[in-house]
Each structure stands twice: as structure tokens, then as C-alpha cells.
mmCIF file of C-alpha atoms in Angstrom:
data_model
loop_
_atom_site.group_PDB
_atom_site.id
_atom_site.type_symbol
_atom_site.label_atom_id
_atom_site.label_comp_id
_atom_site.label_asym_id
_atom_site.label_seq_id
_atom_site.Cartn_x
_atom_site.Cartn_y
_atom_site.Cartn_z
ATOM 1 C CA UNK Y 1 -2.235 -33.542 3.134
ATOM 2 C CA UNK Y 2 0.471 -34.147 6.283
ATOM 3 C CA UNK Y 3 0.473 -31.856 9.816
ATOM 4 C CA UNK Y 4 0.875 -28.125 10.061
ATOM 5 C CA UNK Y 5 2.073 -27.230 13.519
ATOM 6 C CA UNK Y 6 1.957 -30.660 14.885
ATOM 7 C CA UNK Y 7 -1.429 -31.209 13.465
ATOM 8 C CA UNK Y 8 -3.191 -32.543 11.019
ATOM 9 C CA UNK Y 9 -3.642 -30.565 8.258
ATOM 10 C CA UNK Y 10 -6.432 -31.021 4.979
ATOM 11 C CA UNK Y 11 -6.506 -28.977 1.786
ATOM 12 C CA UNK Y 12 -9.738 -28.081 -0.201
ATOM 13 C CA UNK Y 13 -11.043 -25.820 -2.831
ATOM 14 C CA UNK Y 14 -13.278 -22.847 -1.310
ATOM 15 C CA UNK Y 15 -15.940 -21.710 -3.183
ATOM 16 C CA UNK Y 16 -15.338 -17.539 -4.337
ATOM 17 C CA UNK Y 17 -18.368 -17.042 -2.629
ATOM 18 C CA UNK Y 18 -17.168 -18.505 0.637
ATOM 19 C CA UNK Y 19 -20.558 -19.011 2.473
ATOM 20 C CA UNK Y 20 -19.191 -21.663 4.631
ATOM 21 C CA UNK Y 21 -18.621 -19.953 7.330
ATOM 22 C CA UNK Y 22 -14.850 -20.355 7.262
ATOM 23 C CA UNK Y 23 -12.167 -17.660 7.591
ATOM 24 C CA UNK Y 24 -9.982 -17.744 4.434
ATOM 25 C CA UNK Y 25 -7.075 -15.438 2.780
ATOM 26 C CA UNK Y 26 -8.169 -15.308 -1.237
ATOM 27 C CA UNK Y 27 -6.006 -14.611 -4.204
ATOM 28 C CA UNK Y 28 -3.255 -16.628 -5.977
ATOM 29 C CA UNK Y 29 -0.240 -17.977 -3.742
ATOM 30 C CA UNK Y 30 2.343 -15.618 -4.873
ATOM 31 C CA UNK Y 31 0.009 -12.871 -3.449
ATOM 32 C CA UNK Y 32 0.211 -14.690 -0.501
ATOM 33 C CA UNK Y 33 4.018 -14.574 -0.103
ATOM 34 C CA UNK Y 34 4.984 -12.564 2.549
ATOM 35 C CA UNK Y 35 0.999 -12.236 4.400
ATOM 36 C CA UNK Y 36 1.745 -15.568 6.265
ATOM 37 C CA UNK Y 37 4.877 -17.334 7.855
ATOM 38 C CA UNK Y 38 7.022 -19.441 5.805
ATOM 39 C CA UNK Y 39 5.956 -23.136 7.151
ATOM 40 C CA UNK Y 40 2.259 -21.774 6.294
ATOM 41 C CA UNK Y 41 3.053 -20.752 2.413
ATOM 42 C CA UNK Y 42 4.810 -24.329 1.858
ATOM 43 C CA UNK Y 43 2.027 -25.889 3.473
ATOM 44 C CA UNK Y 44 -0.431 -23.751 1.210
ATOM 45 C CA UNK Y 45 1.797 -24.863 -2.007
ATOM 46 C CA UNK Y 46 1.784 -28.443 -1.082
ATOM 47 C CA UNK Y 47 -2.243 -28.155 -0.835
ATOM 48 C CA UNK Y 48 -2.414 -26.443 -4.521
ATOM 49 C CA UNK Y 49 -0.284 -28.495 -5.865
ATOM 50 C CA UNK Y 50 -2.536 -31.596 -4.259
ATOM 51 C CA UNK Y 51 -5.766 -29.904 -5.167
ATOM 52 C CA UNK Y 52 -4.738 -29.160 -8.628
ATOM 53 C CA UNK Y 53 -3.732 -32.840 -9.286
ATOM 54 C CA UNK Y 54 -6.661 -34.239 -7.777
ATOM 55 C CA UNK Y 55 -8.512 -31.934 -10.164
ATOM 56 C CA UNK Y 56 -6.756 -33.057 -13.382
ATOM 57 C CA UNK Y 57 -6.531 -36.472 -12.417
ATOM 58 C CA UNK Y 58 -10.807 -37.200 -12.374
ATOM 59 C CA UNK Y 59 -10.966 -39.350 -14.646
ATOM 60 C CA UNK Y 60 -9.067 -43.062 -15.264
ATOM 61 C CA UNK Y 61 -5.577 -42.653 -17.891
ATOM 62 C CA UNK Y 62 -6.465 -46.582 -18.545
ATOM 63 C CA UNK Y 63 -9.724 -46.778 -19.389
ATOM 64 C CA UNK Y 64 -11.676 -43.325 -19.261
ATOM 65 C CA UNK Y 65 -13.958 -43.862 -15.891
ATOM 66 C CA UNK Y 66 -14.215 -41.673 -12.964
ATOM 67 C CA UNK Y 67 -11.666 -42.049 -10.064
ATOM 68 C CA UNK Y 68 -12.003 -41.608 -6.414
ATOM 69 C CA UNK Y 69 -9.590 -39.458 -3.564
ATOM 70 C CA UNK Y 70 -8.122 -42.699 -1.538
ATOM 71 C CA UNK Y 71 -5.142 -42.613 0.792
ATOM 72 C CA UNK Y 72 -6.377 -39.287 2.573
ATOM 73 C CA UNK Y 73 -6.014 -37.740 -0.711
ATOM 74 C CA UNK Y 74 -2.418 -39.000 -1.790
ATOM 75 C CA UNK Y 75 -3.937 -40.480 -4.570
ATOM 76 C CA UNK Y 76 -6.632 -41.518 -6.977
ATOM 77 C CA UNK Y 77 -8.411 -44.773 -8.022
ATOM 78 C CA UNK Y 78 -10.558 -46.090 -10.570
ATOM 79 C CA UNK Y 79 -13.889 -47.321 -9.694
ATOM 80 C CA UNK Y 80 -13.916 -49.551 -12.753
ATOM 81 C CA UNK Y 81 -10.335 -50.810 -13.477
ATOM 82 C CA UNK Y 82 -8.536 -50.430 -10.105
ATOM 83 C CA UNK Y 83 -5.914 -47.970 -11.185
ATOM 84 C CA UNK Y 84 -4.264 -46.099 -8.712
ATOM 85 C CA UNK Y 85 -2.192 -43.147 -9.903
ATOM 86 C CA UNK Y 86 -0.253 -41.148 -7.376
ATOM 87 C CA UNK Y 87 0.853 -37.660 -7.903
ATOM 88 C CA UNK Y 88 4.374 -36.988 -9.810
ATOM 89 C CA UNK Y 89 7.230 -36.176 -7.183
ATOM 90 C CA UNK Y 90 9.616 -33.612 -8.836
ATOM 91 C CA UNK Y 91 12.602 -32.808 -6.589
ATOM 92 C CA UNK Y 92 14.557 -30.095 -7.249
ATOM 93 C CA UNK Y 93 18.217 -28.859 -6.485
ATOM 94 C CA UNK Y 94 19.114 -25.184 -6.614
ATOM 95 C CA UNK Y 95 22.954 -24.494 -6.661
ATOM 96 C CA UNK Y 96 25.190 -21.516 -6.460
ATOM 97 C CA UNK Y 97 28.702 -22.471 -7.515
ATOM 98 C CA UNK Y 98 31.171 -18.957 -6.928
ATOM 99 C CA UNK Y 99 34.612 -18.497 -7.395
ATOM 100 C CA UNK Y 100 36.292 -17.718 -4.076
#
């Protein structure tokens, strides 16, 4: 999903049962606000965000078949048709305007 503290950094689902053997914080990200540094909760929203468009994008918009994780996971392709879809980028601009 991109580098973390100069390295390089993957994002998957862990099961709630979590018998991998890996350490892991649970619960939703906003309970996660404030537990771990800043760079850490952006990287963790990047991941959902990745994870939960991987998730809804399964299957092929164009013709219905199953797609598969290409590009390190920056996007999806059909196995019949070809179709690569890429995830939507959104940017966003916050403003304060104030008098004085």
C-alpha cells in the first residue's frame, strides 16, 4: 500500500479471531485515534480505505467475472475481460476563511 517509516508497508484484513500469531490493535479506526502516532492512523486509513475497495470491487463492472489484486494491490483486474479498475481518488480541501 506505499512505505511506513521508510519501509514498505502492506494492508490486510485480520481475522477476529487473530490466530496468526500477529500482534494487532482491534476496533474501528476512530477508536484508534489518539492510541497511535499520527503518520500510523493515516497509514491505517489509507489501508481501510484499500481493503474496503478491494472488497467491493470482486467482481468485473463489465461483464460480472471475478477480478484479481494486481499492481501490489492498487488495483483490480478481470480474469475474463481484462478490465482494470483502479480505486476512486477523492481529494479534498478544507478552508477557514475569517475576517481579520
Amino acid at each position: 500500500m506505499g512505505y511506513w517509516g521508510g519501509k514498505a508497508a502492506w494492508a490486510f484484513s485480520i481475522p477476529e479471531t487473530n490466530d496468526t500469531g500477529l500482534e494487532a490493535l482491534s476496533g474501528n479506526l476512530y477508536s484508534l485515534l489518539g492510541r497511535v502516532d499520527d503518520s500510523l492512523f493515516h497509514a491505517q486509513g489509507r489501508a481501510y480505505q484499500l481493503l474496503h475497495w478491494q472488497d467491493t470491487h470482486r467482481y468485473c463492472g463489465r461483464c460480472g467475472s471475478p477480478t484479481s489484486v494486481i499492481e501490489g494491490g492498487r488495483a483490480v483486474a478481470c480474469d475474463d475481460c481484462s478490465m482494470r479498475v483502479y480505486p476512486r481518488i477523492s481529494p479534498c480541501v478544507i478552508v477557514l476563511v475569517s475576517k481579520g
